Amino acid sequence: MIKNDDVSFTSSALKIAPFLHHQTKPSLPFFSQFVQTKLTFLDSLLTRTRFPNSPLLCSASLSLTRPSSPGPDPKSLPILCSASLSLSQSQLRDSTQSDSVVAQQKSGGASGVHGPSRYDEERVLISEVLVRNKDGEELERKDLEAEALAALKACRANSALTVREVQEDVHRVISSGYFCSCMPVAVDTRDGIRLVFQVEPNQEFHGLVCEGASVLPTKFLQDAFRGGYGKVVNIKQLDEVISSINSWYMERGLFGMVSNAEILSGGIIRLQIAEAEVNDISIRFLDRKTGEPTKGKTKPETILRQLTTKKGQVYSMLQGKRDVDTVLTMGIMEDVSFIPQPAEDTGKVDLIMNVVERPNGGFSAGGGISSGTTSGSLPGLIGSFAYSHRNVFGRNQKLNISLERGQIDSIFRINYTDPWIEGDDKRTSRTIMVQNSRTPGNLVHGNQPVNNSLTIGRVAAGIEFSRPLRPKWSGTVGLIFQHAGARNEKGDPKIKDHYNSPLTASGKNHDDMLLAKFESVYTGSGDHGSSMFVFNMEQGLPLWPEWLFFNRVNTRARKGVEIGPALCLLSLSGGHVMGNFSPHEAFAIGGTNSVRGYEEGAVGSGRSYAVGSGEISFPVLGPVEGVFFADYGTDLGSGPSVPGDPAGARLKPGSGYGYGFGIRVDSPLGPLRLEYAFNDRHTKRFHFGVGHRN
């Protein structure tokens, strides 16, 4: 028998580098340069002589290599590839056979790589197929032997096989994931040729080392590998775990992935995680017209402090999108975008925020509608003139000076707002306000004789602080001083109305009060149909003996429920006043924003109140919606407790309901509402309003 002295069996150390399983390419160019390893097996030759008594010589060589450039789609490549296989004779007996082998080697070397050869197609009868370890002994673990045998498709006892079929089965054994090498060996026996697959199982998993992961939860890794402890490492399952880790990063918009995986001695798996940390964040201002870089008016630190993305964090695309939205809500930017770029030789990422500033502001004029300015079926018109500056000192501070003037009412207001006080980490805003207003007094003291109308004048100044309390919750506290009194149509002060009811609480021409204000607001998604809750409390502080001392509480709640294409909106509001307060500050019930079907304030004026409303709106055509509604309001029997009982003197019922229908049209000013309502006193009334109900 010819000896197999020239046959060698070699294999490489096992090292796996998984691919990035992303649906889309990452935004960073350098992520395409992440390690992508393609595992290939170098071919060796197995040549069988034409002489029947010569043995079948077998050899296989296994190596794992990494390409210098990205190959095809990583998803389409297996994590392991088996060796190509061919048959050859170490010493040929005649020149004809030698020439054929040389020709084969020149034309491509190993069969199965460059196309089939006549040696591939030659069939050899196999009498027995066995699976053994690399020393030719039986495997200790019969389950692994069963896995290898189950992977074989063509190689069966008493079958005639070609080289290609043996090669494909070697591929299948390796692809099962349990073995790091597989070498077919043919042995001539008395009963025929025995084909032995000598396999080397992977190590048993006994530990995990994960390097470079700063945000990946430890529990996630423990759960992913817990089921494999003490078992033979399966490369296919390991690839699935690596894919799940990559998916964890992708689902959270984080720039991270497994860049390398390696099985060390002792059954330790080492994972290398590549995470792109934020190296630097810079602001770049672009010209509104040309898009070229320009000098901005906003201080960069004013923008940077709005960002939740910080240096040293793993960059998250989702977090970056939220930061873009936050900067846009400042109201001083027309366009905002994040551009991530690789930092030089650091494996980190530099973020450039491109911003386009809006014009800072200027003068404007317009008009509107004020509900309740007249007693007719339609409210009065209001003209307005305003000056605004959105970005005072480049710090996003806002100055607004406005004047609104109507038939009877008017308001002059100065507001100065700093949306984020410097040095505060709670995002607290500050507003300084000065206001001088004149409003009709018909809500409480209506039905005056002709040419004897009343107006309520208020001069107020104060300061308010607001900040987020929790997600969707915000709070406001403030201190406001108010000087208020009633005047007739000539502008003369009055202390009693036509029904001899007092117009002030102090009995003087004006009431003075210092109000401590607290307000808490919950908002859902911010849409009109989302949930909302508002709690407001004002406390009069009698720091001066003549100043009023009272407590006023007011709440509003709203809940929307979608029923198919329709929206059902339920709302409830209520309030109560304790102490000495001005009669014109009583809660007025009835009107467009209260109980429809009644004039403004015609249901009642009380120390307490409750109003409930239900609406069903549905799309009609384009921006037009239809609506059905029903309202109910009551003063809870508190009308007589208001100083002078102005509601009783005017025979207001104290409670009532209304119902009706209407249409709404979206407009740049907000929803335009036209509604027709009936009340419980069998009267009808049109209501027209702009914007959503309070």
XYZ file of C-alpha atoms in Angstrom:
694
model
C 0.000 0.000 0.000
C 1.297 3.455 -0.908
C 1.973 5.611 2.144
C 0.396 9.021 2.562
C 3.602 10.758 3.629
C 2.908 13.796 1.460
C -0.582 14.421 2.828
C -0.979 17.133 5.515
C -3.950 18.431 7.489
C -3.901 22.039 8.649
C -6.451 24.459 10.041
C -6.396 28.021 11.301
C -7.425 29.388 14.683
C -11.128 30.193 14.770
C -11.957 33.868 14.637
C -15.321 35.307 13.655
C -16.049 38.846 12.542
C -19.777 39.357 12.002
C -21.323 41.700 9.538
C -23.372 44.784 10.216
C -26.982 43.695 9.766
C -28.575 47.100 9.119
C -31.521 47.671 6.872
C -30.012 50.922 5.693
C -26.503 52.279 5.557
C -25.412 54.346 8.565
C -25.230 58.078 8.168
C -21.483 58.182 8.890
C -19.182 57.410 5.960
C -16.600 55.814 8.224
C -19.098 53.203 9.357
C -18.773 51.571 5.959
C -15.150 50.962 6.928
C -16.088 48.861 9.961
C -14.387 45.510 9.966
C -16.071 43.079 7.610
C -14.347 39.699 7.596
C -14.942 37.116 4.888
C -14.011 33.600 5.890
C -12.602 31.539 3.060
C -11.043 28.097 2.943
C -8.056 27.441 0.728
C -8.445 24.466 -1.521
C -6.278 21.360 -1.452
C -6.067 18.467 -3.890
C -7.272 14.930 -3.434
C -6.216 12.799 -6.380
C -7.122 9.156 -6.906
C -5.003 6.969 -9.172
C -6.506 5.017 -12.005
C -5.060 1.846 -10.550
C -7.618 0.014 -8.456
C -5.183 -1.060 -5.736
C -3.899 2.405 -4.927
C -5.459 4.215 -1.934
C -7.609 7.334 -2.092
C -5.431 10.138 -0.697
C -7.192 12.912 1.193
C -6.069 16.298 2.447
C -7.833 19.523 3.456
C -6.600 22.924 4.477
C -8.649 25.478 6.442
C -7.830 29.143 6.843
C -9.773 32.275 7.748
C -8.839 35.526 6.042
C -10.003 39.135 6.136
C -10.435 41.047 2.852
C -8.835 44.411 2.254
C -12.002 45.913 0.822
C -15.727 45.415 1.408
C -17.226 42.571 -0.541
C -20.824 41.821 -1.457
C -23.816 42.412 0.720
C -22.837 41.090 4.206
C -26.331 39.674 4.741
C -25.870 37.263 1.884
C -22.600 35.787 3.209
C -22.481 32.955 5.755
C -20.408 33.418 8.873
C -18.351 30.314 7.964
C -17.439 28.751 4.609
C -16.066 25.233 4.154
C -13.039 24.178 2.131
C -13.066 23.229 -1.500
C -12.089 19.630 -2.156
C -10.480 17.660 -5.019
C -8.747 14.308 -5.607
C -5.086 14.010 -6.665
C -2.273 11.438 -6.797
C 1.004 12.334 -5.127
C 3.149 10.309 -7.572
C 1.727 9.673 -11.024
C 2.647 6.472 -12.863
C 2.802 7.817 -16.430
C 3.414 11.031 -18.270
C -0.113 11.168 -19.641
C -1.589 11.374 -16.153
C 1.039 13.912 -15.101
C 0.229 16.110 -18.073
C -3.467 16.021 -17.225
C -2.830 17.106 -13.654
C -0.551 19.926 -14.782
C -3.207 21.063 -17.228
C -5.774 20.987 -14.479
C -3.612 23.060 -12.164
C -2.957 25.632 -14.894
C -6.617 25.931 -15.664
C -7.669 26.653 -12.125
C -6.122 24.378 -9.535
C -8.715 23.049 -7.112
C -11.822 21.612 -8.590
C -15.076 23.041 -7.478
C -13.691 26.581 -7.802
C -13.261 27.185 -11.522
C -15.698 24.611 -12.824
C -16.040 20.824 -12.874
C -13.224 18.551 -14.112
C -13.266 14.908 -15.083
C -11.907 14.047 -11.644
C -14.917 15.746 -10.033
C -17.294 13.673 -12.082
C -15.568 10.344 -11.452
C -17.600 8.343 -8.951
C -16.126 6.205 -6.193
C -18.109 3.542 -4.392
C -18.223 4.169 -0.643
C -19.055 1.201 1.569
C -19.191 3.004 4.923
C -19.424 6.606 6.240
C -18.194 7.447 9.758
C -17.667 10.573 11.882
C -14.568 10.599 14.093
C -12.431 13.129 15.892
C -9.197 14.476 14.421
C -7.263 11.509 15.890
C -9.596 9.034 14.198
C -11.309 8.011 17.433
C -14.997 8.031 18.249
C -16.456 11.299 19.485
C -17.098 11.485 23.204
C -20.340 13.366 22.597
C -22.784 11.349 20.548
C -25.031 14.381 20.066
C -22.268 16.096 18.066
C -21.758 12.926 16.020
C -25.475 12.951 15.274
C -25.274 16.627 14.228
C -22.466 15.865 11.794
C -24.227 12.836 10.327
C -27.459 14.829 10.012
C -25.578 17.472 8.021
C -24.463 14.929 5.426
C -26.776 14.803 2.425
C -24.889 12.933 -0.279
C -22.408 10.809 1.660
C -24.195 7.600 2.589
C -22.995 3.986 2.881
C -23.102 1.946 -0.309
C -23.249 5.017 -2.515
C -21.066 6.147 -5.399
C -19.782 9.665 -4.798
C -17.994 12.341 -6.757
C -15.454 14.758 -5.353
C -17.968 17.588 -5.644
C -20.544 15.736 -3.536
C -17.977 15.041 -0.797
C -16.916 18.690 -0.917
C -20.494 19.912 -0.501
C -21.020 17.676 2.527
C -17.853 19.067 4.112
C -19.414 22.490 3.616
C -22.596 21.319 5.301
C -20.798 19.915 8.346
C -18.909 23.163 8.896
C -22.060 25.199 8.236
C -23.876 23.370 11.045
C -21.895 25.661 13.328
C -20.644 23.061 15.830
C -17.249 22.276 14.240
C -14.173 24.338 13.538
C -12.689 21.813 11.082
C -13.793 18.855 8.996
C -11.415 16.640 6.986
C -12.610 13.732 4.851
C -10.294 10.691 4.919
C -10.759 7.675 2.611
C -9.514 4.281 3.861
C -9.327 1.104 1.734
C -10.800 -1.826 3.647
C -11.613 -5.408 2.828
C -15.256 -4.409 2.386
C -14.497 -1.375 0.238
C -13.643 2.292 0.720
C -14.563 3.742 4.103
C -15.105 7.525 4.148
C -14.287 9.047 7.536
C -15.107 12.669 8.355
C -12.621 13.763 10.984
C -14.138 16.728 12.799
C -12.965 19.016 15.560
C -15.836 20.352 17.667
C -15.837 23.920 18.929
C -15.036 24.528 22.577
C -17.663 24.567 25.273
C -18.818 28.039 26.293
C -17.552 28.939 29.780
C -17.395 32.715 29.842
C -17.841 36.037 28.048
C -15.626 39.089 27.757
C -17.201 42.199 26.211
C -14.965 45.160 25.434
C -15.885 48.676 24.350
C -19.581 48.607 25.345
C -20.565 51.620 27.440
C -24.336 51.752 26.833
C -25.179 48.116 26.120
C -26.928 46.744 29.256
C -25.143 43.907 31.043
C -28.460 42.140 31.572
C -29.058 42.096 27.815
C -25.767 40.268 27.267
C -26.413 37.887 30.140
C -29.830 36.980 28.771
C -28.437 36.527 25.260
C -25.738 34.029 26.345
C -27.382 32.397 29.367
C -28.802 29.416 27.432
C -25.420 28.500 25.923
C -23.332 28.179 29.095
C -21.617 24.791 29.304
C -22.621 23.865 25.750
C -20.518 23.607 22.617
C -20.356 26.962 20.885
C -22.507 27.019 17.783
C -21.246 29.610 15.326
C -24.658 30.053 13.722
C -26.248 30.776 17.098
C -23.377 33.098 17.968
C -24.035 35.000 14.759
C -27.712 35.334 15.743
C -26.702 36.743 19.133
C -24.378 39.218 17.432
C -27.213 40.227 15.096
C -29.484 40.819 18.109
C -26.825 43.049 19.692
C -26.516 45.047 16.472
C -30.314 45.289 16.300
C -30.385 46.644 19.876
C -28.183 49.531 18.786
C -30.110 50.097 15.556
C -33.547 50.173 17.229
C -32.348 52.896 19.595
C -30.700 54.900 16.868
C -27.275 54.421 18.476
C -24.093 54.319 16.439
C -22.704 50.997 17.658
C -22.123 47.409 16.530
C -20.131 44.254 17.228
C -16.908 44.702 15.282
C -15.211 41.430 16.181
C -15.884 38.125 17.937
C -13.252 35.609 18.986
C -13.262 32.255 20.771
C -10.321 32.066 23.176
C -8.838 29.061 24.886
C -10.917 27.796 27.765
C -14.184 28.454 25.962
C -14.148 32.226 26.523
C -15.943 34.323 23.893
C -14.568 37.827 23.481
C -16.751 40.453 21.817
C -15.378 43.745 20.570
C -18.008 46.518 20.483
C -17.436 49.624 18.386
C -19.408 52.640 19.649
C -19.147 56.083 18.103
C -18.875 58.599 20.939
C -19.480 62.306 20.398
C -16.110 64.038 20.219
C -17.258 67.615 19.619
C -20.402 69.633 18.804
C -20.197 72.847 16.814
C -22.734 75.334 15.435
C -22.558 76.522 11.824
C -24.796 79.399 10.688
C -25.976 79.373 7.077
C -27.264 82.279 5.014
C -31.037 82.127 4.381
C -30.676 82.893 0.673
C -27.363 81.370 -0.450
C -26.937 78.544 2.064
C -23.306 79.575 2.558
C -21.711 79.793 6.029
C -22.207 83.183 7.641
C -21.924 84.929 10.989
C -24.898 84.299 13.254
C -26.594 86.651 15.689
C -27.410 83.932 18.212
C -24.761 83.050 20.759
C -23.674 79.410 20.205
C -23.983 78.581 23.903
C -27.662 79.562 23.730
C -28.211 76.760 21.212
C -25.818 74.225 22.759
C -27.519 74.295 26.153
C -30.768 73.211 24.504
C -29.187 69.926 23.379
C -29.455 66.707 25.344
C -26.649 65.226 23.222
C -23.385 65.849 25.061
C -19.704 65.157 24.457
C -18.630 61.668 25.456
C -22.040 60.104 24.838
C -22.631 57.441 22.208
C -24.282 59.306 19.375
C -27.983 58.540 19.001
C -29.821 59.544 15.828
C -33.150 59.545 17.724
C -31.749 61.825 20.395
C -30.307 64.050 17.683
C -33.727 64.338 16.044
C -35.283 65.378 19.363
C -32.565 68.002 19.770
C -33.320 69.373 16.314
C -37.012 69.662 17.235
C -36.100 71.389 20.512
C -33.990 74.011 18.739
C -36.799 74.631 16.240
C -39.282 75.241 19.082
C -37.088 78.135 20.270
C -38.762 80.098 17.479
C -35.606 81.813 16.229
C -34.484 79.217 13.666
C -35.925 78.604 10.238
C -34.084 75.348 9.604
C -31.932 73.032 11.737
C -30.028 69.856 10.841
C -27.308 67.634 12.326
C -24.341 66.555 10.183
C -22.220 63.795 11.814
C -18.642 63.440 10.622
C -15.803 61.127 11.684
C -13.303 62.611 14.120
C -9.723 62.163 12.966
C -8.179 58.824 14.019
C -10.272 58.575 17.177
C -13.170 56.289 16.240
C -15.449 59.065 17.477
C -17.859 61.412 15.737
C -17.972 65.199 15.404
C -21.422 66.771 15.162
C -22.025 69.921 13.148
C -25.397 71.582 13.635
C -26.368 73.685 10.623
C -28.834 76.436 11.537
C -30.613 79.067 9.482
C -31.813 82.021 11.565
C -35.198 83.616 11.115
C -35.555 87.402 10.970
C -35.437 88.704 14.530
C -38.795 90.441 14.307
C -40.307 93.811 13.628
C -43.637 95.606 13.425
C -46.908 93.945 12.532
C -50.576 94.850 12.340
C -53.705 92.768 12.144
C -57.214 92.196 13.320
C -59.321 89.732 15.257
C -62.621 89.080 16.941
C -63.405 89.483 20.619
C -66.218 87.414 22.072
C -68.514 89.324 24.364
C -67.636 92.880 23.461
C -71.228 93.588 22.465
C -74.593 92.190 23.406
C -75.546 91.467 19.817
C -75.437 88.108 18.109
C -71.961 88.781 16.642
C -68.933 89.922 18.613
C -66.974 93.065 17.824
C -63.858 93.490 15.746
C -60.437 94.309 17.195
C -57.475 95.937 15.466
C -53.960 95.244 16.665
C -50.483 96.706 16.329
C -47.367 95.022 17.693
C -43.594 95.122 17.821
C -41.684 91.945 18.615
C -38.064 90.861 18.882
C -37.452 87.111 19.120
C -33.750 87.080 19.951
C -32.748 89.935 22.226
C -28.971 90.005 22.887
C -28.650 86.766 20.871
C -29.899 84.769 23.890
C -33.358 83.812 22.611
C -34.930 86.372 24.947
C -38.182 87.794 23.605
C -39.660 91.277 23.775
C -43.282 91.930 22.774
C -45.050 95.287 22.811
C -48.652 95.165 21.592
C -51.764 97.306 21.439
C -55.244 95.959 20.691
C -58.211 98.260 20.264
C -61.879 97.457 19.766
C -65.235 99.212 20.027
C -65.109 99.135 23.793
C -62.193 97.058 24.963
C -58.488 97.740 24.593
C -55.267 96.319 25.942
C -51.700 97.563 25.980
C -49.122 94.969 26.987
C -45.357 94.736 27.389
C -43.840 91.279 27.895
C -40.183 90.432 28.302
C -39.421 86.695 28.432
C -36.203 84.816 29.061
C -37.090 81.196 28.150
C -34.121 79.796 30.068
C -32.522 81.721 32.916
C -28.742 81.599 32.617
C -27.077 79.262 35.098
C -30.277 77.324 35.858
C -30.240 73.595 35.101
C -34.035 73.143 35.423
C -34.887 75.082 32.239
C -36.724 77.762 34.220
C -38.142 80.682 32.231
C -38.883 84.196 33.473
C -41.505 86.631 32.206
C -41.833 90.276 33.236
C -45.203 91.789 32.354
C -46.788 95.270 32.379
C -50.379 95.636 31.184
C -53.096 98.258 30.946
C -56.488 96.978 29.793
C -60.103 98.012 29.493
C -62.779 95.354 29.041
C -66.583 95.447 28.914
C -68.314 94.894 32.239
C -71.382 93.220 30.721
C -70.275 89.699 31.691
C -71.286 90.386 35.294
C -72.835 93.865 35.246
C -74.640 93.801 31.896
C -78.108 95.097 30.980
C -77.217 98.700 31.822
C -79.481 101.462 30.449
C -78.619 102.893 27.056
C -75.606 105.210 27.125
C -74.717 103.920 30.568
C -72.341 101.056 29.786
C -69.577 100.021 32.128
C -65.979 99.104 31.459
C -63.493 97.512 33.833
C -60.041 99.057 33.794
C -57.036 97.099 35.067
C -53.412 98.109 35.446
C -51.184 95.143 36.300
C -47.492 94.381 36.605
C -45.741 91.245 37.712
C -43.201 88.509 37.225
C -43.705 84.804 36.544
C -41.381 81.791 36.564
C -42.168 78.582 34.656
C -40.368 75.260 34.319
C -41.026 71.631 33.352
C -41.978 69.480 36.327
C -42.228 66.063 34.690
C -42.749 64.817 31.139
C -45.946 66.527 29.886
C -46.235 68.528 33.140
C -45.214 72.156 33.640
C -45.565 74.574 36.522
C -45.770 78.356 36.886
C -45.455 80.602 39.930
C -45.731 84.374 39.944
C -46.383 87.563 41.813
C -48.713 90.130 40.223
C -49.974 93.490 41.464
C -53.316 94.703 40.088
C -55.147 98.014 40.330
C -58.724 97.663 39.021
C -61.934 99.713 38.936
C -65.098 100.450 36.932
C -65.853 103.476 34.769
C -68.865 104.683 32.837
C -69.005 105.596 29.173
C -67.526 109.035 29.946
C -64.552 107.525 31.746
C -65.672 108.589 35.220
C -65.098 106.154 38.114
C -68.176 104.341 39.433
C -68.622 102.282 42.594
C -72.190 101.010 41.926
C -74.064 99.841 38.865
C -77.571 100.670 37.646
C -79.072 98.100 40.071
C -77.191 99.624 42.995
C -74.886 96.629 43.205
C -71.313 97.477 44.291
C -68.618 97.475 41.627
C -65.658 97.218 44.019
C -64.989 95.156 47.130
C -63.373 97.990 49.063
C -66.157 100.521 48.418
C -63.607 102.848 46.816
C -63.084 103.738 43.193
C -60.454 101.010 42.793
C -59.476 97.719 44.351
C -55.804 96.907 44.853
C -54.521 93.381 45.212
C -51.221 91.502 45.248
C -51.722 88.038 43.784
C -49.487 85.043 44.380
C -50.136 82.705 41.456
C -49.554 78.968 41.019
C -50.480 76.981 37.929
C -49.823 73.392 36.875
C -50.554 72.159 33.348
C -50.652 68.652 31.880
C -50.744 68.294 28.111
C -50.875 65.055 26.126
C -49.653 65.086 22.552
C -50.513 68.771 22.196
C -53.273 68.155 19.645
C -56.711 69.579 20.235
C -58.153 66.117 20.831
C -55.480 65.045 23.327
C -55.906 64.981 27.094
C -55.341 68.195 29.048
C -55.585 69.275 32.681
C -55.018 72.742 34.155
C -55.032 73.704 37.834
C -54.788 77.400 38.706
C -54.751 79.050 42.123
C -54.461 82.732 43.033
C -53.991 83.983 46.580
C -54.539 87.622 47.495
C -51.842 88.812 49.905
C -53.011 91.670 52.199
C -49.589 93.227 52.724
C -51.389 96.553 52.942
C -54.635 96.838 54.939
C -56.635 98.020 51.915
C -55.434 95.189 49.677
C -57.896 92.373 49.060
C -57.554 89.023 50.807
C -59.067 86.062 48.966
C -58.289 82.673 47.407
C -59.436 81.647 43.925
C -59.130 78.129 42.462
C -59.938 77.214 38.876
C -59.548 73.863 37.037
C -60.097 72.653 33.496
C -59.912 69.122 32.071
C -60.360 67.711 28.578
C -60.397 64.201 27.116
C -60.679 63.184 23.470
C -61.795 59.779 22.195
C -61.602 58.776 18.537
C -64.600 56.840 17.222
C -63.737 55.863 13.677
C -63.245 59.066 11.689
C -65.106 61.102 14.345
C -63.651 62.686 17.479
C -65.619 62.788 20.721
C -64.361 65.550 23.016
C -65.454 65.840 26.651
C -64.502 68.823 28.798
C -65.213 69.947 32.346
C -64.275 73.124 34.194
C -65.034 74.523 37.611
C -63.857 76.973 40.247
C -64.490 78.640 43.596
C -63.545 81.901 45.345
C -63.213 82.369 49.094
C -62.748 85.731 50.811
C -63.260 89.338 49.782
C -63.049 89.799 46.013
C -64.225 92.319 43.435
C -67.754 91.553 42.094
C -66.598 91.934 38.496
C -64.170 89.027 39.147
C -67.065 86.574 39.703
C -67.251 83.531 37.428
C -69.436 84.408 34.420
C -71.382 81.509 32.859
C -72.823 81.440 29.336
C -71.590 82.328 25.864
C -69.393 81.068 23.038
C -66.749 79.537 25.317
C -69.166 78.418 28.033
C -72.826 77.456 27.510
C -73.745 78.064 23.876
C -77.255 79.232 23.154
C -76.908 82.009 25.771
C -75.372 85.455 25.524
C -72.058 86.057 27.260
C -72.548 85.720 31.028
C -76.341 85.290 30.698
C -76.589 82.005 32.659
C -75.137 83.291 35.913
C -72.364 85.061 37.842
C -71.236 83.135 40.886
C -68.630 82.627 43.526
C -68.513 79.014 42.287
C -69.258 77.418 38.939
C -69.156 74.185 36.920
C -69.462 73.809 33.145
C -69.518 70.548 31.192
C -69.439 70.126 27.436
C -69.545 67.310 24.907
C -68.758 67.543 21.187
C -68.633 65.140 18.279
C -66.729 66.452 15.267
C -66.312 64.692 11.940
C -64.651 65.516 8.604
C -66.903 66.866 5.862
C -64.785 68.097 2.970
C -61.119 69.070 3.016
C -60.494 71.536 5.853
C -64.194 71.674 6.764
C -65.515 69.764 9.784
C -69.016 69.331 11.102
C -69.811 69.291 14.821
C -72.676 68.476 17.184
C -72.449 69.753 20.748
C -74.206 70.055 24.087
C -73.243 72.284 27.057
C -74.412 72.649 30.644
C -73.394 75.228 33.246
C -74.352 76.189 36.789
C -73.238 78.610 39.493
C -73.883 75.898 42.105
C -76.272 78.265 43.897
C -73.470 80.723 44.668
C -74.899 83.748 42.800
C -76.394 85.472 45.904
C -73.031 85.219 47.715
C -71.389 87.604 45.239
C -71.352 91.133 46.749
C -74.537 92.903 45.603
C -75.874 89.741 43.881
C -75.516 91.182 40.347
C -76.855 87.959 38.820
C -80.045 88.013 40.940
C -80.673 91.672 40.127
C -80.577 90.743 36.432
C -82.745 87.629 36.885
C -80.090 85.257 35.603
C -81.277 81.652 36.015
C -78.072 80.364 37.622
C -78.029 77.220 35.474
C -78.878 76.240 31.918
C -77.984 74.116 28.958
C -77.627 74.501 25.226
C -77.135 72.258 22.223
C -76.715 72.621 18.502
C -74.515 72.068 15.481
C -71.958 73.944 13.438
C -69.017 73.874 11.065
C -65.319 74.553 11.538
C -62.748 75.546 8.955
C -58.980 75.462 9.397
C -57.310 78.802 8.702
C -53.960 80.503 9.371
C -55.594 82.194 12.377
C -56.788 78.863 13.763
C -60.130 77.080 13.438
C -62.984 79.381 12.387
C -66.123 78.295 14.256
C -69.687 79.037 13.188
C -72.282 77.411 15.445
C -76.037 77.542 15.806
C -77.365 76.722 19.274
C -80.657 76.270 21.128
C -80.999 76.728 24.864
C -83.424 75.445 27.490
C -85.393 78.715 27.315
C -86.343 78.038 23.687
C -84.164 80.763 22.224
C -81.695 80.412 19.379
C -78.369 82.050 18.813
C -75.462 82.078 16.370
C -71.955 81.891 17.793
C -68.811 82.785 15.891
C -65.300 82.290 17.231
C -61.672 81.903 16.262
C -59.552 79.152 17.789
C -60.493 76.240 19.999
C -62.759 76.650 23.019
C -60.996 77.349 26.301
